[in-house]
Amino acid sequence: MVGTMKKRIAVLASGRGSNFQAVIEAIRQGKIPATCSALITDNPRAYAIERANQAGIPVTVIDYSSCPSREAYEYALLKAMQQVNPDLFVLAGYMRILGTSIVRSFSGKIINIHPALLPSFPGLHAQRNALDYGVKVSGCTVHFVDESLDCGPIILQRCVSVRDGDDEDLLAERILNHEHECLPEAIRLFCEGKLVMNGRTVRII
Ligand code: GRF
């Protein structure tokens, strides 16, 4: 895009990394004016690592299970995040809660994708909880990360119909297809400076 400086983003992911892959593809296709400078993961077996290797993106592994305490893990993570210091951190299937010191250090610079229409069904098993509740519509939410779980200002949401006969896997897959569009779109808006936060409300300009 003419006149838009490329931003630097970094991704935190814990597992399969299909959202990470969607971001890699969108950058490759020139849809996001950014480079991805790092993958940070808490899980040495995450398939996201393979995706980063294939895309030539540096990987930092901070193995949660080999850290002596949650505090030690958080400290190592904070140091790794400070070292990368991108314009934006993207939580793409990062399955841990970020500690307060990290959230405060990067206030307004961390976004997360969640597989439900927040504020409904925060936390783990969002798709299962939506089904158990009997909702007819669910979806996904991209939001800024604040100090409460899945609570920060909402950037984008997409609706997905719940169909008769859906089980957790079917619904999760249908939502995931939308996540793969929604997350790159939110990153693009951020990188193009089009998100204006006013209290809880994010305006897209
Ligand atoms: C996605 O549904 C995401 O919303 C949730 O965990 C899942 C991660 O999938 N937080 P992937 O690792 O991006 O494939």
PDB file of C-alpha atoms and ligand atoms in Angstrom:
ATOM      1  CA  MET A   1       0.000   0.000   0.000  1.00  0.00           C
ATOM      2  CA  VAL A   2       1.420   3.382  -0.988  1.00  0.00           C
ATOM      3  CA  GLY A   3       2.574   5.430   1.988  1.00  0.00           C
ATOM      4  CA  THR A   4       2.049   2.646   4.525  1.00  0.00           C
ATOM      5  CA  MET A   5       5.196   1.620   6.381  1.00  0.00           C
ATOM      6  CA  LYS A   6       5.412  -2.105   6.947  1.00  0.00           C
ATOM      7  CA  LYS A   7       4.757  -3.059  10.561  1.00  0.00           C
ATOM      8  CA  ARG A   8       6.373  -5.894  12.438  1.00  0.00           C
ATOM      9  CA  ILE A   9       4.171  -8.497  14.040  1.00  0.00           C
ATOM     10  CA  ALA A  10       4.945 -11.517  16.212  1.00  0.00           C
ATOM     11  CA  VAL A  11       2.668 -14.488  16.829  1.00  0.00           C
ATOM     12  CA  LEU A  12       2.156 -16.527  19.994  1.00  0.00           C
ATOM     13  CA  ALA A  13       0.702 -19.982  19.382  1.00  0.00           C
ATOM     14  CA  SER A  14       0.528 -23.213  21.369  1.00  0.00           C
ATOM     15  CA  GLY A  15      -0.614 -25.855  18.927  1.00  0.00           C
ATOM     16  CA  ARG A  16      -1.745 -26.622  15.400  1.00  0.00           C
ATOM     17  CA  GLY A  17      -1.269 -23.057  14.186  1.00  0.00           C
ATOM     18  CA  SER A  18      -3.876 -22.897  11.429  1.00  0.00           C
ATOM     19  CA  ASN A  19      -4.611 -19.268  12.305  1.00  0.00           C
ATOM     20  CA  PHE A  20      -0.880 -18.563  12.222  1.00  0.00           C
ATOM     21  CA  GLN A  21      -0.793 -20.133   8.758  1.00  0.00           C
ATOM     22  CA  ALA A  22      -3.668 -17.903   7.616  1.00  0.00           C
ATOM     23  CA  VAL A  23      -1.655 -14.881   8.766  1.00  0.00           C
ATOM     24  CA  ILE A  24       1.473 -16.113   6.981  1.00  0.00           C
ATOM     25  CA  GLU A  25      -0.527 -16.543   3.751  1.00  0.00           C
ATOM     26  CA  ALA A  26      -2.169 -13.136   4.026  1.00  0.00           C
ATOM     27  CA  ILE A  27       1.220 -11.486   4.476  1.00  0.00           C
ATOM     28  CA  ARG A  28       2.622 -13.464   1.554  1.00  0.00           C
ATOM     29  CA  GLN A  29      -0.270 -12.349  -0.632  1.00  0.00           C
ATOM     30  CA  GLY A  30       0.370  -8.716   0.279  1.00  0.00           C
ATOM     31  CA  LYS A  31      -2.940  -8.379   2.120  1.00  0.00           C
ATOM     32  CA  ILE A  32      -1.264  -7.222   5.348  1.00  0.00           C
ATOM     33  CA  PRO A  33       1.447  -4.529   5.246  1.00  0.00           C
ATOM     34  CA  ALA A  34       3.642  -6.341   7.749  1.00  0.00           C
ATOM     35  CA  THR A  35       6.419  -8.807   8.246  1.00  0.00           C
ATOM     36  CA  CYS A  36       6.200 -11.579  10.806  1.00  0.00           C
ATOM     37  CA  SER A  37       9.387 -11.450  12.833  1.00  0.00           C
ATOM     38  CA  ALA A  38       8.802 -14.242  15.332  1.00  0.00           C
ATOM     39  CA  LEU A  39       6.766 -17.159  16.528  1.00  0.00           C
ATOM     40  CA  ILE A  40       6.847 -17.584  20.282  1.00  0.00           C
ATOM     41  CA  THR A  41       5.448 -20.813  21.698  1.00  0.00           C
ATOM     42  CA  ASP A  42       5.089 -22.430  25.097  1.00  0.00           C
ATOM     43  CA  ASN A  43       4.922 -25.886  23.525  1.00  0.00           C
ATOM     44  CA  PRO A  44       7.983 -27.531  21.942  1.00  0.00           C
ATOM     45  CA  ARG A  45       5.680 -29.965  20.084  1.00  0.00           C
ATOM     46  CA  ALA A  46       3.432 -27.310  18.536  1.00  0.00           C
ATOM     47  CA  TYR A  47       2.860 -27.856  14.811  1.00  0.00           C
ATOM     48  CA  ALA A  48       3.024 -24.064  14.531  1.00  0.00           C
ATOM     49  CA  ILE A  49       6.823 -24.452  14.821  1.00  0.00           C
ATOM     50  CA  GLU A  50       6.886 -26.474  11.598  1.00  0.00           C
ATOM     51  CA  ARG A  51       4.831 -23.778   9.872  1.00  0.00           C
ATOM     52  CA  ALA A  52       7.258 -21.086  11.061  1.00  0.00           C
ATOM     53  CA  ASN A  53      10.244 -23.101   9.864  1.00  0.00           C
ATOM     54  CA  GLN A  54       8.665 -23.511   6.437  1.00  0.00           C
ATOM     55  CA  ALA A  55       8.019 -19.770   6.233  1.00  0.00           C
ATOM     56  CA  GLY A  56      11.508 -18.841   7.494  1.00  0.00           C
ATOM     57  CA  ILE A  57      10.145 -17.195  10.644  1.00  0.00           C
ATOM     58  CA  PRO A  58      12.405 -17.358  13.730  1.00  0.00           C
ATOM     59  CA  VAL A  59      10.996 -19.441  16.586  1.00  0.00           C
ATOM     60  CA  THR A  60      11.423 -18.957  20.315  1.00  0.00           C
ATOM     61  CA  VAL A  61      10.306 -21.868  22.479  1.00  0.00           C
ATOM     62  CA  ILE A  62       9.683 -21.212  26.141  1.00  0.00           C
ATOM     63  CA  ASP A  63       8.726 -24.638  27.353  1.00  0.00           C
ATOM     64  CA  TYR A  64       6.147 -24.106  30.074  1.00  0.00           C
ATOM     65  CA  SER A  65       6.587 -27.617  31.446  1.00  0.00           C
ATOM     66  CA  SER A  66      10.305 -27.140  32.018  1.00  0.00           C
ATOM     67  CA  CYS A  67       9.921 -23.839  33.870  1.00  0.00           C
ATOM     68  CA  PRO A  68      10.138 -24.185  37.668  1.00  0.00           C
ATOM     69  CA  SER A  69       7.137 -21.924  38.284  1.00  0.00           C
ATOM     70  CA  ARG A  70       4.489 -19.887  36.532  1.00  0.00           C
ATOM     71  CA  GLU A  71       6.420 -16.746  37.522  1.00  0.00           C
ATOM     72  CA  ALA A  72       9.606 -18.075  35.921  1.00  0.00           C
ATOM     73  CA  TYR A  73       7.705 -18.862  32.739  1.00  0.00           C
ATOM     74  CA  GLU A  74       6.095 -15.411  32.671  1.00  0.00           C
ATOM     75  CA  TYR A  75       9.453 -13.738  33.212  1.00  0.00           C
ATOM     76  CA  ALA A  76      11.083 -15.697  30.384  1.00  0.00           C
ATOM     77  CA  LEU A  77       8.134 -14.918  28.136  1.00  0.00           C
ATOM     78  CA  LEU A  78       8.267 -11.214  28.962  1.00  0.00           C
ATOM     79  CA  LYS A  79      11.991 -11.139  28.139  1.00  0.00           C
ATOM     80  CA  ALA A  80      11.405 -12.928  24.831  1.00  0.00           C
ATOM     81  CA  MET A  81       8.593 -10.541  23.935  1.00  0.00           C
ATOM     82  CA  GLN A  82      10.716  -7.513  24.806  1.00  0.00           C
ATOM     83  CA  GLN A  83      13.511  -8.845  22.663  1.00  0.00           C
ATOM     84  CA  VAL A  84      11.263  -9.171  19.609  1.00  0.00           C
ATOM     85  CA  ASN A  85       9.441  -5.924  20.413  1.00  0.00           C
ATOM     86  CA  PRO A  86       7.143  -5.804  17.354  1.00  0.00           C
ATOM     87  CA  ASP A  87       4.358  -3.328  16.657  1.00  0.00           C
ATOM     88  CA  LEU A  88       1.786  -6.023  17.399  1.00  0.00           C
ATOM     89  CA  PHE A  89       1.598  -9.391  19.152  1.00  0.00           C
ATOM     90  CA  VAL A  90      -1.033 -11.780  17.811  1.00  0.00           C
ATOM     91  CA  LEU A  91      -2.327 -14.565  20.043  1.00  0.00           C
ATOM     92  CA  ALA A  92      -3.331 -17.259  17.563  1.00  0.00           C
ATOM     93  CA  GLY A  93      -4.328 -20.294  19.576  1.00  0.00           C
ATOM     94  CA  TYR A  94      -2.066 -19.337  22.486  1.00  0.00           C
ATOM     95  CA  MET A  95      -3.589 -21.447  25.238  1.00  0.00           C
ATOM     96  CA  ARG A  96      -2.320 -19.658  28.351  1.00  0.00           C
ATOM     97  CA  ILE A  97      -3.429 -16.557  30.156  1.00  0.00           C
ATOM     98  CA  LEU A  98      -0.939 -13.724  29.800  1.00  0.00           C
ATOM     99  CA  GLY A  99       0.185 -12.317  33.134  1.00  0.00           C
ATOM    100  CA  THR A 100      -0.567  -8.768  34.181  1.00  0.00           C
ATOM    101  CA  SER A 101       2.995  -7.530  33.754  1.00  0.00           C
ATOM    102  CA  ILE A 102       3.052  -8.679  30.130  1.00  0.00           C
ATOM    103  CA  VAL A 103      -0.347  -7.210  29.326  1.00  0.00           C
ATOM    104  CA  ARG A 104       0.676  -3.894  30.924  1.00  0.00           C
ATOM    105  CA  SER A 105       4.012  -3.824  29.100  1.00  0.00           C
ATOM    106  CA  PHE A 106       2.318  -4.129  25.720  1.00  0.00           C
ATOM    107  CA  SER A 107      -0.963  -2.376  26.346  1.00  0.00           C
ATOM    108  CA  GLY A 108      -2.925  -1.893  23.100  1.00  0.00           C
ATOM    109  CA  LYS A 109      -0.423  -4.015  21.218  1.00  0.00           C
ATOM    110  CA  ILE A 110      -1.758  -7.526  21.799  1.00  0.00           C
ATOM    111  CA  ILE A 111      -4.760  -9.039  20.027  1.00  0.00           C
ATOM    112  CA  ASN A 112      -6.397 -12.434  20.436  1.00  0.00           C
ATOM    113  CA  ILE A 113      -8.773 -14.604  18.416  1.00  0.00           C
ATOM    114  CA  HIS A 114     -11.517 -16.406  20.328  1.00  0.00           C
ATOM    115  CA  PRO A 115     -13.913 -19.001  18.859  1.00  0.00           C
ATOM    116  CA  ALA A 116     -17.181 -17.528  20.175  1.00  0.00           C
ATOM    117  CA  LEU A 117     -19.089 -14.274  20.127  1.00  0.00           C
ATOM    118  CA  LEU A 118     -17.710 -12.591  23.233  1.00  0.00           C
ATOM    119  CA  PRO A 119     -18.746 -11.799  25.895  1.00  0.00           C
ATOM    120  CA  SER A 120     -20.533 -15.151  25.542  1.00  0.00           C
ATOM    121  CA  PHE A 121     -18.477 -18.281  26.196  1.00  0.00           C
ATOM    122  CA  PRO A 122     -15.053 -16.960  27.225  1.00  0.00           C
ATOM    123  CA  GLY A 123     -12.281 -19.352  28.219  1.00  0.00           C
ATOM    124  CA  LEU A 124     -11.665 -22.916  27.119  1.00  0.00           C
ATOM    125  CA  HIS A 125     -14.156 -25.093  25.194  1.00  0.00           C
ATOM    126  CA  ALA A 126     -16.058 -22.119  23.809  1.00  0.00           C
ATOM    127  CA  GLN A 127     -17.629 -24.118  20.975  1.00  0.00           C
ATOM    128  CA  ARG A 128     -18.745 -26.947  23.288  1.00  0.00           C
ATOM    129  CA  ASN A 129     -20.173 -24.464  25.782  1.00  0.00           C
ATOM    130  CA  ALA A 130     -22.067 -22.658  23.008  1.00  0.00           C
ATOM    131  CA  LEU A 131     -23.574 -25.943  21.827  1.00  0.00           C
ATOM    132  CA  ASP A 132     -24.452 -27.043  25.363  1.00  0.00           C
ATOM    133  CA  TYR A 133     -26.190 -23.735  25.938  1.00  0.00           C
ATOM    134  CA  GLY A 134     -28.269 -24.265  22.807  1.00  0.00           C
ATOM    135  CA  VAL A 135     -27.433 -21.050  20.973  1.00  0.00           C
ATOM    136  CA  LYS A 136     -28.492 -20.754  17.324  1.00  0.00           C
ATOM    137  CA  VAL A 137     -25.640 -18.436  16.390  1.00  0.00           C
ATOM    138  CA  SER A 138     -22.029 -18.413  17.494  1.00  0.00           C
ATOM    139  CA  GLY A 139     -18.892 -17.180  15.769  1.00  0.00           C
ATOM    140  CA  CYS A 140     -15.495 -15.698  16.440  1.00  0.00           C
ATOM    141  CA  THR A 141     -14.131 -12.529  17.977  1.00  0.00           C
ATOM    142  CA  VAL A 142     -10.839 -10.692  17.542  1.00  0.00           C
ATOM    143  CA  HIS A 143     -10.173  -8.379  20.467  1.00  0.00           C
ATOM    144  CA  PHE A 144      -7.455  -6.419  22.180  1.00  0.00           C
ATOM    145  CA  VAL A 145      -6.072  -8.187  25.214  1.00  0.00           C
ATOM    146  CA  ASP A 146      -6.521  -6.580  28.593  1.00  0.00           C
ATOM    147  CA  GLU A 147      -6.037  -7.875  32.100  1.00  0.00           C
ATOM    148  CA  SER A 148      -9.246  -9.928  32.205  1.00  0.00           C
ATOM    149  CA  LEU A 149      -9.670 -13.167  30.278  1.00  0.00           C
ATOM    150  CA  ASP A 150     -11.254 -12.739  26.817  1.00  0.00           C
ATOM    151  CA  CYS A 151     -12.585  -9.353  27.864  1.00  0.00           C
ATOM    152  CA  GLY A 152     -10.709  -6.628  25.980  1.00  0.00           C
ATOM    153  CA  PRO A 153     -12.170  -4.212  23.415  1.00  0.00           C
ATOM    154  CA  ILE A 154     -13.665  -6.008  20.413  1.00  0.00           C
ATOM    155  CA  ILE A 155     -12.171  -5.351  16.974  1.00  0.00           C
ATOM    156  CA  LEU A 156     -14.122  -7.723  14.704  1.00  0.00           C
ATOM    157  CA  GLN A 157     -16.742 -10.433  15.066  1.00  0.00           C
ATOM    158  CA  ARG A 158     -18.179 -12.909  12.612  1.00  0.00           C
ATOM    159  CA  CYS A 159     -21.418 -14.856  13.056  1.00  0.00           C
ATOM    160  CA  VAL A 160     -21.722 -18.555  12.300  1.00  0.00           C
ATOM    161  CA  SER A 161     -25.047 -20.422  12.343  1.00  0.00           C
ATOM    162  CA  VAL A 162     -25.383 -23.441  14.562  1.00  0.00           C
ATOM    163  CA  ARG A 163     -27.011 -26.248  12.571  1.00  0.00           C
ATOM    164  CA  ASP A 164     -29.129 -29.173  13.696  1.00  0.00           C
ATOM    165  CA  GLY A 165     -26.839 -32.119  14.234  1.00  0.00           C
ATOM    166  CA  ASP A 166     -23.734 -30.018  14.898  1.00  0.00           C
ATOM    167  CA  ASP A 167     -21.250 -31.512  17.282  1.00  0.00           C
ATOM    168  CA  GLU A 168     -18.292 -29.692  18.809  1.00  0.00           C
ATOM    169  CA  ASP A 169     -15.949 -30.602  15.949  1.00  0.00           C
ATOM    170  CA  LEU A 170     -18.340 -29.567  13.181  1.00  0.00           C
ATOM    171  CA  LEU A 171     -19.086 -26.239  14.806  1.00  0.00           C
ATOM    172  CA  ALA A 172     -15.410 -25.619  15.604  1.00  0.00           C
ATOM    173  CA  GLU A 173     -14.471 -26.262  11.982  1.00  0.00           C
ATOM    174  CA  ARG A 174     -17.148 -23.924  10.625  1.00  0.00           C
ATOM    175  CA  ILE A 175     -16.037 -21.199  13.050  1.00  0.00           C
ATOM    176  CA  LEU A 176     -12.379 -21.815  12.212  1.00  0.00           C
ATOM    177  CA  ASN A 177     -12.992 -21.002   8.532  1.00  0.00           C
ATOM    178  CA  HIS A 178     -14.192 -17.584   9.647  1.00  0.00           C
ATOM    179  CA  GLU A 179     -11.302 -17.167  12.083  1.00  0.00           C
ATOM    180  CA  HIS A 180      -8.909 -17.613   9.184  1.00  0.00           C
ATOM    181  CA  GLU A 181     -10.431 -14.563   7.489  1.00  0.00           C
ATOM    182  CA  CYS A 182     -11.182 -12.476  10.539  1.00  0.00           C
ATOM    183  CA  LEU A 183      -7.749 -12.593  12.177  1.00  0.00           C
ATOM    184  CA  PRO A 184      -5.755 -11.469   9.092  1.00  0.00           C
ATOM    185  CA  GLU A 185      -8.355  -8.757   8.489  1.00  0.00           C
ATOM    186  CA  ALA A 186      -7.987  -7.410  12.040  1.00  0.00           C
ATOM    187  CA  ILE A 187      -4.195  -7.449  11.713  1.00  0.00           C
ATOM    188  CA  ARG A 188      -4.447  -5.570   8.429  1.00  0.00           C
ATOM    189  CA  LEU A 189      -6.642  -2.897  10.041  1.00  0.00           C
ATOM    190  CA  PHE A 190      -4.195  -2.544  12.921  1.00  0.00           C
ATOM    191  CA  CYS A 191      -1.178  -2.333  10.621  1.00  0.00           C
ATOM    192  CA  GLU A 192      -2.859   0.275   8.442  1.00  0.00           C
ATOM    193  CA  GLY A 193      -3.574   2.398  11.528  1.00  0.00           C
ATOM    194  CA  LYS A 194      -7.316   2.049  11.098  1.00  0.00           C
ATOM    195  CA  LEU A 195      -8.249   1.027  14.634  1.00  0.00           C
ATOM    196  CA  VAL A 196      -9.133   3.757  17.103  1.00  0.00           C
ATOM    197  CA  MET A 197      -9.870   2.711  20.657  1.00  0.00           C
ATOM    198  CA  ASN A 198     -12.269   4.778  22.711  1.00  0.00           C
ATOM    199  CA  GLY A 199     -12.826   3.064  26.059  1.00  0.00           C
ATOM    200  CA  ARG A 200     -14.280  -0.331  25.242  1.00  0.00           C
ATOM    201  CA  THR A 201     -15.213   0.642  21.723  1.00  0.00           C
ATOM    202  CA  VAL A 202     -12.915   0.126  18.777  1.00  0.00           C
ATOM    203  CA  ARG A 203     -13.783   2.315  15.818  1.00  0.00           C
ATOM    204  CA  ILE A 204     -12.622   1.300  12.351  1.00  0.00           C
ATOM    205  CA  ILE A 205     -11.729   4.423  10.384  1.00  0.00           C
TER     206      ILE A 205
HETATM  207  C1  GRF B   1      -8.763 -21.518  17.449  1.00  0.00           C
HETATM  208  O1  GRF B   1     -10.105 -21.956  17.425  1.00  0.00           O
HETATM  209  C2  GRF B   1      -8.619 -20.275  18.288  1.00  0.00           C
HETATM  210  O2  GRF B   1      -9.702 -19.408  18.189  1.00  0.00           O
HETATM  211  C3  GRF B   1      -8.551 -20.855  19.669  1.00  0.00           C
HETATM  212  O3  GRF B   1      -7.792 -22.025  19.538  1.00  0.00           O
HETATM  213  C4  GRF B   1      -7.886 -22.501  18.204  1.00  0.00           C
HETATM  214  C5  GRF B   1      -6.488 -22.554  17.666  1.00  0.00           C
HETATM  215  O4  GRF B   1      -6.437 -23.129  16.400  1.00  0.00           O
HETATM  216  N1  GRF B   1      -8.053 -19.895  20.613  1.00  0.00           N
HETATM  217  P1  GRF B   1      -5.100 -23.030  15.539  1.00  0.00           P
HETATM  218  O5  GRF B   1      -3.960 -23.464  16.443  1.00  0.00           O
HETATM  219  O6  GRF B   1      -4.954 -21.632  15.059  1.00  0.00           O
HETATM  220  O7  GRF B   1      -5.304 -24.003  14.412  1.00  0.00           O
END
